[in-house]
Amino acid sequence: MNPLETGMPSFDRDLFVIGGGSAGVRAARMAAERGARVTLAEAGGTAGLGGTCVNVGCIPKKLYSYAAHYAEAFEESRGFGWDGPSPRLDWARLKENRRDELARLNVVYQKLLAGSGVQVLSGQARLLDGHTVQIDASANGERSTGRISARHILIASGGRPHVPRFPGHEYVLTSDQMFDIEPFPARLLVVGGGYIACEFASIFHGLGAKVTQLYRGAQILRGFDDDVRHFLAAEMVKKGIDLRVNSSASAIERTSDGLLVTLQGGGSVVVDAVLGATGRVPRVEDLGLERAGIAQRADGAVLVDESYRTNVPSVYAVGDVTGRVQLTPVALAEAMVVVDQVFGPAPGKGPRTMNYEFIPTAVFTHPSVGTVGLTEAEARGQLSAIGVFRSEFRALRHTLSGSSERTLMKLVVDAATDRVVGLHMVGSNAGEIVQGFAVAMTAGATKAVFDRTIGIHPTAAEEFVTMREPIILEPAGPGLA
Ligand SMILES: Cc1cc2nc3c(=O)[nH]c(=O)nc-3n(C[C@H](O)[C@H](O)[C@H](O)COP(=O)(O)OP(=O)(O)OC[C@H]3O[C@@H](n4cnc5c(N)ncnc54)[C@H](O)[C@@H]3O)c2cc1C
């Protein structure tokens, strides 16, 4: 039976998608390509299409990370025989080029949606009940409010940065604002120790700012492998970032010399700008969740079951608004699972399922981090016996570059099955390298398979297939003994 012809009451649309970010755009396109009548509402209008990732997340951040790497590259090129005056950063040009590229991407998204037959509305959508959405739209400078009924509704409204309140919190900028900050902050304070905080610290340091980073915990990148956390922190400090752990800002005031930030526990720093990267919260304001009776977590996240269905059966939610794994590829995958469930899988394919076990991820710090699977601590907690392989070295490039940057690679192996269950790297291009190994690990690769794999020489990645002696083997398991 065609799932679109179920004899249910008639609705204006088969699917209404709230939010034109990673998840919303993917779901809308896929559903429309299955023959569903789809409307998508994006609060930011066409300039908001692509959501956080395209406009104030992954893409602009990575572009700025590339920009920041040039400073090191110019410096290191001397060791390879290059000479000449040191180039200087034209911040205005970088911002303008980024804006142009994002505008291009917004149009690409617009065309993709139009090409799939999705109706796109610019405006804030609000649930009235489990089948009705009100949209405050604006077109050609005029505002209008309309109601649309839909057989299914998908909430994909994403998240937003959260800055805690303290004296002077109004001076704190969020990651959304950093891309266009003017003037370029010669002295920047980054508050936070998560991946966004670390990435911005690296980026602005690379672009030429004097960066101080405060983190209230004992070490940055909570949730990552402990070796990775300590190793990255040391590398960031080596590069010149003033990283202070067990530290936080308690007050900010403007002085003639800049922003005077008082630190918890004593001391202060004076900076030109403060970035608060202390977490993100689900974007659920004014969504009508209470009115529609949709259950939420204490932090506001929309509660869903394993099928991404809320407690109101016609309403689904995916991506950052569910407050789980906040990554674009996860949001995309969840969106496709919902579309397969509701409208059927693509012709000739089975329904997609979501596997949260081996989600690879990267942190675009300098040097970068790539990771997939269990940390050593998680493996110890979950497995009866593990083997740990670890290698730390200076990459070939740095034998001439003059840089003291080092690389860390680490494997965690389940000794009972010999499966590689964790793979971690700090070093150049870690994300590019770990993506490939994630395929092998998802396919169940064992350490023996890694050992049989021929390396590519000379690369850093070959180290992952040439680590022979475990540094930790406890208690000795059959697979590694
Ligand atoms: C600085 C930064 C860097 C990041 N870097 C990475 C990275 O390197 N790799 C990675 O995988 N992930 C990264 N992320 C995370 C990634 O951007 C998110 O996980 C992803 O965008 C989530 O997609 P989404 O569709 O759930 O939400 P979003 O992309 O946030 O999209 C939600 C959309 O809904 C719209 N909206 C909200 N409410 C309404 C409403 N009521 N009506 C209509 N529209 C509405 C919003 O305007 C927004 O466009 C980063 C995030 C940030 C902030």
Coordinates of C-alpha atoms and ligand atoms in Angstrom, one line a residue:
M1 CA 0.0 0.0 0.0
N2 CA 1.3 3.4 -0.8
P3 CA 1.9 5.0 2.5
L4 CA 0.7 8.3 1.1
E5 CA -2.8 6.8 0.4
T6 CA -3.8 5.4 3.7
G7 CA -7.4 6.6 3.6
M8 CA -6.7 8.9 6.5
P9 CA -8.3 12.4 6.7
S10 CA -7.0 14.7 4.1
F11 CA -4.3 17.2 5.0
D12 CA -2.8 20.1 3.1
R13 CA 0.6 18.4 3.0
D14 CA 2.0 15.0 3.7
L15 CA 5.0 16.4 5.6
F16 CA 5.7 19.7 7.2
V17 CA 9.3 20.2 8.2
I18 CA 10.2 22.8 10.8
G19 CA 13.8 24.0 10.1
G20 CA 15.9 24.2 7.0
G21 CA 19.1 23.0 8.5
S22 CA 21.1 19.8 7.8
A23 CA 18.3 17.5 9.0
G24 CA 15.3 19.4 7.7
V25 CA 16.6 20.0 4.2
R26 CA 17.6 16.3 3.8
A27 CA 14.3 15.0 5.1
A28 CA 12.2 17.4 3.0
R29 CA 14.1 16.5 -0.2
M30 CA 14.0 12.8 0.4
A31 CA 10.3 12.8 1.3
A32 CA 9.5 14.9 -1.8
E33 CA 11.5 12.5 -4.0
R34 CA 9.3 9.7 -2.7
G35 CA 6.2 11.5 -3.9
A36 CA 5.2 13.3 -0.7
R37 CA 3.8 16.8 -0.7
V38 CA 6.3 18.6 1.5
T39 CA 6.5 22.1 3.0
L40 CA 9.6 23.3 4.8
A41 CA 9.7 26.4 7.0
E42 CA 13.0 28.2 7.7
A43 CA 13.0 31.0 10.2
G44 CA 16.1 32.6 8.7
G45 CA 14.6 32.7 5.2
T46 CA 16.6 31.6 2.2
A47 CA 19.7 33.0 3.9
G48 CA 19.2 30.5 6.7
L49 CA 18.9 27.4 4.5
G50 CA 21.6 24.9 5.4
G51 CA 21.1 25.9 9.1
T52 CA 23.8 26.0 11.7
C53 CA 26.3 23.8 9.8
V54 CA 26.3 25.9 6.6
N55 CA 25.9 29.4 8.1
V56 CA 27.5 29.5 11.5
G57 CA 29.0 26.0 12.1
C58 CA 31.0 23.4 10.3
I59 CA 31.6 25.2 7.0
P60 CA 32.6 28.7 8.0
K61 CA 34.6 27.2 10.9
K62 CA 36.5 24.9 8.6
L63 CA 37.1 27.7 6.1
Y64 CA 38.6 29.8 8.9
S65 CA 40.6 26.9 10.1
Y66 CA 42.2 26.6 6.7
A67 CA 42.9 30.4 6.8
A68 CA 44.5 30.0 10.2
H69 CA 46.8 27.2 9.0
Y70 CA 48.4 29.5 6.5
A71 CA 50.2 31.3 9.3
E72 CA 52.0 28.1 10.3
A73 CA 52.5 27.1 6.7
F74 CA 54.3 30.4 5.9
E75 CA 56.4 30.0 8.9
E76 CA 57.3 26.4 8.2
S77 CA 58.0 27.1 4.5
R78 CA 61.4 28.6 5.4
G79 CA 62.7 25.2 6.4
F80 CA 61.8 24.0 3.0
G81 CA 63.8 26.7 1.3
W82 CA 61.2 29.4 0.8
D83 CA 62.0 33.0 1.7
G84 CA 60.2 36.3 1.6
P85 CA 58.3 38.8 3.7
S86 CA 55.7 37.4 6.1
P87 CA 52.2 37.9 4.6
R88 CA 49.6 39.7 6.8
L89 CA 45.9 38.7 7.2
D90 CA 43.3 40.8 5.5
W91 CA 40.4 39.9 7.9
A92 CA 37.9 41.9 5.8
R93 CA 38.7 39.9 2.7
L94 CA 38.5 36.6 4.5
K95 CA 35.0 37.5 5.9
E96 CA 33.8 38.7 2.6
N97 CA 34.9 35.6 0.8
R98 CA 33.3 33.4 3.4
R99 CA 30.0 35.3 3.1
D100 CA 30.1 34.9 -0.7
E101 CA 30.7 31.2 -0.4
L102 CA 27.9 30.8 2.2
A103 CA 25.5 32.8 0.0
R104 CA 26.4 30.4 -2.9
L105 CA 25.6 27.4 -0.6
N106 CA 22.3 29.0 0.4
V107 CA 21.3 29.1 -3.2
V108 CA 22.4 25.6 -3.8
Y109 CA 20.1 24.4 -1.0
Q110 CA 17.3 26.5 -2.3
K111 CA 17.7 24.9 -5.8
L112 CA 18.0 21.4 -4.4
L113 CA 14.7 21.9 -2.5
A114 CA 12.9 23.5 -5.4
G115 CA 14.2 20.8 -7.7
S116 CA 12.8 18.1 -5.5
G117 CA 9.4 19.9 -5.4
V118 CA 9.6 21.1 -1.8
Q119 CA 7.6 24.2 -1.0
V120 CA 9.8 26.5 1.1
L121 CA 8.4 29.1 3.4
S122 CA 10.4 31.8 5.0
G123 CA 9.3 32.3 8.6
Q124 CA 8.9 31.0 12.1
A125 CA 6.7 27.9 12.4
R126 CA 4.8 27.0 15.5
L127 CA 2.8 23.8 16.3
L128 CA -0.9 24.3 17.0
D129 CA -1.5 20.6 17.4
G130 CA -0.1 17.3 16.2
H131 CA -1.2 18.0 12.6
T132 CA -1.3 21.8 12.3
V133 CA 1.4 24.3 12.0
Q134 CA 1.1 28.1 12.1
I135 CA 3.7 30.0 10.1
D136 CA 4.5 33.6 10.5
A137 CA 5.9 34.2 7.0
S138 CA 7.3 37.2 5.3
A139 CA 7.5 37.7 1.6
N140 CA 8.4 40.8 -0.4
G141 CA 8.5 42.8 2.8
E142 CA 5.0 41.8 3.9
R143 CA 4.2 39.7 6.9
S144 CA 1.5 37.1 6.9
T145 CA 0.3 34.3 9.1
G146 CA -1.0 31.1 7.8
R147 CA -2.0 27.6 8.9
I148 CA -1.1 24.4 7.2
S149 CA -2.2 20.9 8.1
A150 CA 0.1 18.0 7.6
R151 CA -0.2 14.3 8.0
H152 CA 3.3 14.2 9.6
I153 CA 5.4 17.0 11.1
L154 CA 9.1 16.8 11.6
I155 CA 10.8 19.1 14.1
A156 CA 14.3 19.9 13.0
S157 CA 14.8 23.3 14.6
G158 CA 18.4 22.6 15.8
G159 CA 20.1 24.3 18.7
R160 CA 21.6 27.6 19.7
P161 CA 24.5 28.7 21.9
H162 CA 23.9 29.2 25.6
V163 CA 25.7 31.8 27.7
P164 CA 25.2 31.5 31.5
R165 CA 24.3 34.7 33.3
F166 CA 26.9 36.4 35.4
P167 CA 28.0 40.1 35.9
G168 CA 29.0 41.4 32.5
H169 CA 27.6 38.4 30.5
E170 CA 26.3 40.9 28.0
Y171 CA 29.8 41.4 26.7
V172 CA 30.1 37.7 25.9
L173 CA 29.9 36.8 22.2
T174 CA 28.8 33.4 20.9
S175 CA 30.3 31.4 18.1
D176 CA 27.5 32.7 15.9
Q177 CA 29.0 36.2 16.2
M178 CA 32.6 35.3 15.9
F179 CA 32.7 34.8 12.2
D180 CA 31.9 38.5 11.6
I181 CA 33.6 40.1 14.6
E182 CA 34.9 43.6 13.9
P183 CA 37.6 44.6 14.5
F184 CA 39.7 41.5 14.6
P185 CA 40.3 40.9 18.3
A186 CA 44.0 41.2 19.0
R187 CA 43.4 39.7 22.5
L188 CA 40.7 37.0 22.7
L189 CA 39.4 35.1 25.7
V190 CA 37.7 31.8 25.0
V191 CA 35.6 30.4 27.8
G192 CA 34.8 26.7 27.5
G193 CA 36.6 23.5 26.9
G194 CA 34.4 21.6 24.4
Y195 CA 35.2 21.1 20.8
I196 CA 33.8 24.5 19.6
A197 CA 35.8 26.4 22.3
C198 CA 39.1 24.6 21.4
E199 CA 38.5 25.0 17.6
F200 CA 37.9 28.8 18.0
A201 CA 40.9 29.1 20.3
S202 CA 43.1 27.4 17.6
I203 CA 41.6 29.4 14.7
F204 CA 41.9 32.8 16.3
H205 CA 45.4 32.0 17.6
G206 CA 46.4 31.0 14.1
L207 CA 44.9 34.1 12.6
G208 CA 47.0 36.2 14.9
A209 CA 45.1 36.8 18.1
K210 CA 46.7 36.4 21.5
V211 CA 44.3 33.7 22.9
T212 CA 43.6 32.9 26.5
Q213 CA 41.3 29.9 27.0
L214 CA 39.6 29.1 30.3
Y215 CA 38.0 25.8 31.2
R216 CA 36.4 25.2 34.5
G217 CA 37.1 21.4 34.4
A218 CA 40.4 19.6 34.9
Q219 CA 41.1 19.0 31.2
I220 CA 39.6 20.2 27.9
L221 CA 37.5 17.9 25.6
R222 CA 35.5 16.1 28.2
G223 CA 34.3 12.8 26.8
F224 CA 37.3 12.3 24.5
D225 CA 40.0 9.8 25.2
D226 CA 42.2 11.0 28.1
D227 CA 45.4 10.6 26.2
V228 CA 44.0 12.7 23.4
R229 CA 42.8 15.4 25.9
H230 CA 46.2 15.8 27.6
F231 CA 48.1 15.5 24.3
L232 CA 46.1 18.2 22.6
A233 CA 46.2 20.5 25.5
A234 CA 50.0 20.3 25.6
E235 CA 50.2 20.9 21.8
M236 CA 47.9 24.0 22.1
V237 CA 49.9 25.4 24.9
K238 CA 53.1 24.7 22.9
K239 CA 51.7 26.7 20.0
G240 CA 51.1 29.7 22.3
I241 CA 47.5 29.4 23.6
D242 CA 47.3 30.4 27.2
L243 CA 45.2 27.5 28.3
R244 CA 44.0 27.7 32.0
V245 CA 42.1 24.7 33.3
N246 CA 40.1 24.7 36.6
S247 CA 39.4 28.3 35.8
S248 CA 36.4 30.4 34.8
A249 CA 35.2 34.0 34.3
S250 CA 33.2 35.4 37.2
A251 CA 32.7 39.0 36.0
I252 CA 33.4 41.2 33.0
E253 CA 33.5 45.0 32.9
R254 CA 34.5 47.4 30.1
T255 CA 37.5 49.6 30.8
S256 CA 39.5 52.1 28.7
D257 CA 42.0 49.3 28.0
G258 CA 39.4 46.7 26.9
L259 CA 37.3 44.1 28.7
L260 CA 38.5 43.3 32.2
V261 CA 37.6 39.8 33.0
T262 CA 37.8 38.7 36.6
L263 CA 38.7 35.1 37.1
Q264 CA 37.0 32.8 39.5
G265 CA 39.5 32.1 42.3
G266 CA 41.4 35.4 41.7
G267 CA 43.3 37.1 39.0
S268 CA 42.1 38.8 35.8
V269 CA 42.8 39.2 32.1
V270 CA 42.2 42.2 29.8
V271 CA 41.0 41.3 26.3
D272 CA 39.3 42.8 23.3
A273 CA 36.6 40.1 23.0
V274 CA 35.2 37.2 25.0
L275 CA 33.8 34.2 23.3
G276 CA 31.5 32.1 25.4
A277 CA 31.5 28.5 24.1
T278 CA 30.1 26.8 27.1
G279 CA 27.4 24.7 25.5
R280 CA 24.4 24.6 23.2
V281 CA 20.8 24.1 24.0
P282 CA 17.9 22.8 21.8
R283 CA 16.1 25.6 19.9
V284 CA 12.6 25.1 21.1
E285 CA 11.4 28.6 22.0
D286 CA 8.1 29.6 20.5
L287 CA 7.7 26.2 18.8
G288 CA 4.3 25.5 20.4
L289 CA 5.5 22.2 21.9
E290 CA 3.5 22.7 25.1
R291 CA 0.4 23.6 23.2
A292 CA 0.8 20.5 21.0
G293 CA 1.4 18.4 24.1
I294 CA 4.9 17.3 23.1
A295 CA 7.1 15.9 25.9
Q296 CA 10.5 17.5 26.5
R297 CA 13.5 16.8 28.5
A298 CA 14.4 19.1 31.4
D299 CA 16.8 21.0 29.2
G300 CA 14.0 21.5 26.6
A301 CA 15.2 18.8 24.1
V302 CA 12.3 17.1 22.3
L303 CA 11.9 13.6 23.6
V304 CA 11.7 10.9 20.9
D305 CA 11.7 7.1 20.9
E306 CA 14.1 4.9 18.8
S307 CA 12.0 5.8 15.7
Y308 CA 12.4 9.5 16.4
R309 CA 8.7 9.8 17.2
T310 CA 7.6 12.1 19.9
N311 CA 4.8 11.2 22.3
V312 CA 2.4 12.7 19.7
P313 CA 2.4 10.0 17.0
S314 CA 2.2 12.3 14.0
V315 CA 5.2 14.4 15.1
Y316 CA 8.8 13.4 14.8
A317 CA 12.1 15.2 15.8
V318 CA 15.7 14.7 14.6
G319 CA 19.0 16.4 14.9
D320 CA 20.2 18.9 17.5
V321 CA 16.8 19.6 18.8
T322 CA 16.7 16.2 20.4
G323 CA 19.8 17.1 22.3
R324 CA 21.7 13.8 21.6
V325 CA 24.6 13.6 19.2
Q326 CA 25.1 17.1 17.8
L327 CA 26.8 16.4 14.5
T328 CA 25.7 17.2 11.0
P329 CA 26.1 13.6 9.6
V330 CA 24.1 12.3 12.5
A331 CA 21.3 14.8 11.8
L332 CA 21.3 13.8 8.1
A333 CA 21.2 10.1 8.9
E334 CA 18.4 10.5 11.4
A335 CA 16.4 12.5 8.9
M336 CA 16.8 9.7 6.3
V337 CA 15.7 7.0 8.8
V338 CA 12.5 9.0 9.5
V339 CA 11.7 9.4 5.8
D340 CA 12.3 5.7 5.1
Q341 CA 9.9 4.8 8.0
V342 CA 7.2 7.2 7.0
F343 CA 7.3 7.2 3.3
G344 CA 9.1 4.0 2.5
P345 CA 12.7 3.4 1.5
A346 CA 14.2 4.5 -1.8
P347 CA 13.3 2.2 -4.7
G348 CA 15.3 -1.0 -4.6
K349 CA 16.7 -0.3 -1.1
G350 CA 15.8 -1.5 2.4
P351 CA 14.8 0.9 5.2
R352 CA 17.8 2.7 6.7
T353 CA 18.6 2.2 10.4
M354 CA 20.8 4.3 12.6
N355 CA 23.9 3.0 14.3
Y356 CA 25.3 5.2 17.0
E357 CA 28.2 2.8 17.8
F358 CA 31.0 4.0 15.6
I359 CA 30.3 7.6 14.9
P360 CA 33.6 9.2 13.8
T361 CA 34.2 12.8 14.6
A362 CA 36.9 15.4 14.3
V363 CA 38.0 18.4 16.2
F364 CA 39.5 21.0 13.9
T365 CA 42.0 22.3 16.4
H366 CA 45.7 22.8 15.5
P367 CA 46.7 20.0 15.5
S368 CA 43.4 18.4 14.8
V369 CA 41.8 15.4 16.5
G370 CA 40.1 12.4 14.9
T371 CA 38.3 9.8 16.9
V372 CA 36.0 6.8 16.5
G373 CA 34.7 4.3 18.9
L374 CA 35.4 3.8 22.6
T375 CA 37.9 5.8 24.7
E376 CA 40.3 3.7 26.7
A377 CA 38.3 4.5 29.9
E378 CA 35.0 3.4 28.2
A379 CA 36.6 0.2 27.0
R380 CA 37.8 -0.6 30.5
G381 CA 34.3 0.0 31.8
Q382 CA 32.6 -2.2 29.2
L383 CA 35.0 -4.9 28.3
S384 CA 36.6 -7.7 30.4
A385 CA 40.0 -7.3 28.8
I386 CA 41.6 -4.7 26.5
G387 CA 44.8 -4.0 24.6
V388 CA 46.0 -0.5 24.0
F389 CA 48.5 0.5 21.3
R390 CA 49.9 3.9 21.3
S391 CA 52.4 5.8 19.1
E392 CA 53.7 9.3 19.5
F393 CA 56.1 10.8 16.9
R394 CA 57.1 13.9 15.0
A395 CA 55.6 13.8 11.5
L396 CA 58.0 13.7 8.6
R397 CA 57.0 17.3 7.5
H398 CA 58.3 18.6 10.8
T399 CA 61.8 17.3 10.4
L400 CA 62.3 20.3 8.2
S401 CA 59.5 22.7 9.1
G402 CA 61.1 23.7 12.4
S403 CA 57.8 23.0 14.2
S404 CA 57.9 21.0 17.4
E405 CA 54.3 19.6 16.7
R406 CA 53.9 16.0 17.5
T407 CA 51.4 13.4 16.5
L408 CA 49.5 10.9 18.7
M409 CA 47.9 7.7 17.5
K410 CA 46.1 5.2 19.7
L411 CA 44.2 2.0 19.2
V412 CA 41.9 0.3 21.8
V413 CA 41.3 -3.4 21.2
D414 CA 38.8 -5.8 22.7
A415 CA 41.1 -8.6 23.8
A416 CA 38.3 -11.2 23.8
T417 CA 37.3 -10.6 20.1
D418 CA 40.4 -8.9 18.8
R419 CA 38.1 -6.2 17.4
V420 CA 39.5 -2.6 17.2
V421 CA 36.9 -0.8 19.3
G422 CA 38.6 2.6 19.6
L423 CA 40.8 4.6 17.3
H424 CA 42.1 8.1 18.2
M425 CA 44.5 10.5 16.7
V426 CA 45.9 14.0 17.3
G427 CA 47.8 15.3 14.3
S428 CA 47.5 16.8 10.9
N429 CA 44.5 15.8 8.9
A430 CA 43.2 13.5 11.7
G431 CA 39.6 13.8 10.4
E432 CA 40.6 12.7 6.9
I433 CA 42.5 9.7 8.2
V434 CA 40.0 8.5 10.8
Q435 CA 37.1 8.6 8.4
G436 CA 38.6 5.7 6.4
F437 CA 39.4 3.7 9.5
A438 CA 35.8 4.2 10.7
V439 CA 34.7 2.2 7.7
A440 CA 36.9 -0.7 8.7
M441 CA 35.8 -0.5 12.3
T442 CA 32.1 -0.4 11.4
A443 CA 32.7 -3.5 9.3
G444 CA 34.2 -5.2 12.5
A445 CA 37.9 -5.1 11.6
T446 CA 40.1 -6.9 14.1
K447 CA 43.6 -5.9 15.1
A448 CA 44.8 -8.9 13.0
V449 CA 43.1 -7.2 10.0
F450 CA 44.9 -4.0 10.8
D451 CA 48.2 -5.9 11.1
R452 CA 47.6 -7.6 7.7
T453 CA 46.9 -4.2 6.0
I454 CA 49.8 -2.8 4.0
G455 CA 50.7 0.7 5.0
I456 CA 51.1 3.7 2.6
H457 CA 54.6 5.0 3.0
P458 CA 55.5 7.6 4.0
T459 CA 52.3 8.8 5.7
A460 CA 51.3 9.3 9.3
A461 CA 48.3 7.1 8.7
E462 CA 50.5 4.0 8.2
E463 CA 51.3 4.1 11.9
F464 CA 47.8 2.7 12.5
V465 CA 48.6 -0.5 10.7
T466 CA 52.1 -0.9 12.0
M467 CA 51.6 -0.7 15.8
R468 CA 52.6 -4.2 17.0
E469 CA 53.3 -4.1 20.7
P470 CA 50.5 -3.1 23.1
I471 CA 51.5 -0.6 25.8
I472 CA 48.7 -2.0 28.0
L473 CA 47.3 -5.5 27.9
E474 CA 45.1 -6.1 30.9
P475 CA 44.1 -8.6 31.8
A476 CA 45.7 -10.6 29.0
G477 CA 43.0 -11.8 26.7
P478 CA 43.3 -14.6 24.2
G479 CA 43.1 -12.4 21.1
L480 CA 46.2 -10.4 22.0
A481 CA 48.2 -12.8 24.1
Ligands
LIG1 C1 30.5 26.5 15.7 C2 30.0 25.1 15.3 C3 30.8 24.3 14.6 C4 30.3 23.0 14.3 N1 31.1 22.2 13.6 C5 30.7 20.9 13.3 C6 31.5 20.0 12.6 O1 32.7 20.4 12.3 N2 31.0 18.8 12.2 C7 29.8 18.5 12.5 O2 29.3 17.4 12.2 N3 28.9 19.3 13.2 C8 29.4 20.5 13.6 N4 28.5 21.4 14.3 C9 27.2 20.9 14.6 C10 26.2 20.9 13.5 O3 26.2 22.2 12.9 C11 24.8 20.6 13.9 O4 24.9 19.3 14.6 C12 23.8 20.5 12.8 O5 23.8 21.7 12.1 C13 22.5 20.1 13.3 O6 21.5 20.1 12.3 P1 20.0 20.4 12.6 O7 19.3 20.2 11.2 O8 19.5 19.5 13.7 O9 19.9 21.9 13.1 P2 20.4 23.2 12.4 O10 21.4 23.0 11.4 O11 20.7 24.1 13.6 O12 19.1 23.8 11.7 C14 17.9 24.2 12.3 C15 17.2 25.2 11.5 O13 15.9 25.4 12.0 C16 15.6 26.8 11.9 N5 14.5 27.0 12.9 C17 14.6 26.9 14.2 N6 13.4 27.1 14.8 C18 12.5 27.3 13.7 C19 11.1 27.5 13.6 N7 10.3 27.6 14.7 N8 10.6 27.7 12.4 C20 11.3 27.6 11.3 N9 12.7 27.4 11.3 C21 13.2 27.2 12.5 C22 16.9 27.5 12.3 O14 16.9 28.8 11.7 C23 17.9 26.6 11.6 O15 18.2 27.0 10.3 C24 29.0 22.6 14.6 C25 28.1 23.5 15.3 C26 28.6 24.8 15.6 C27 27.7 25.7 16.3

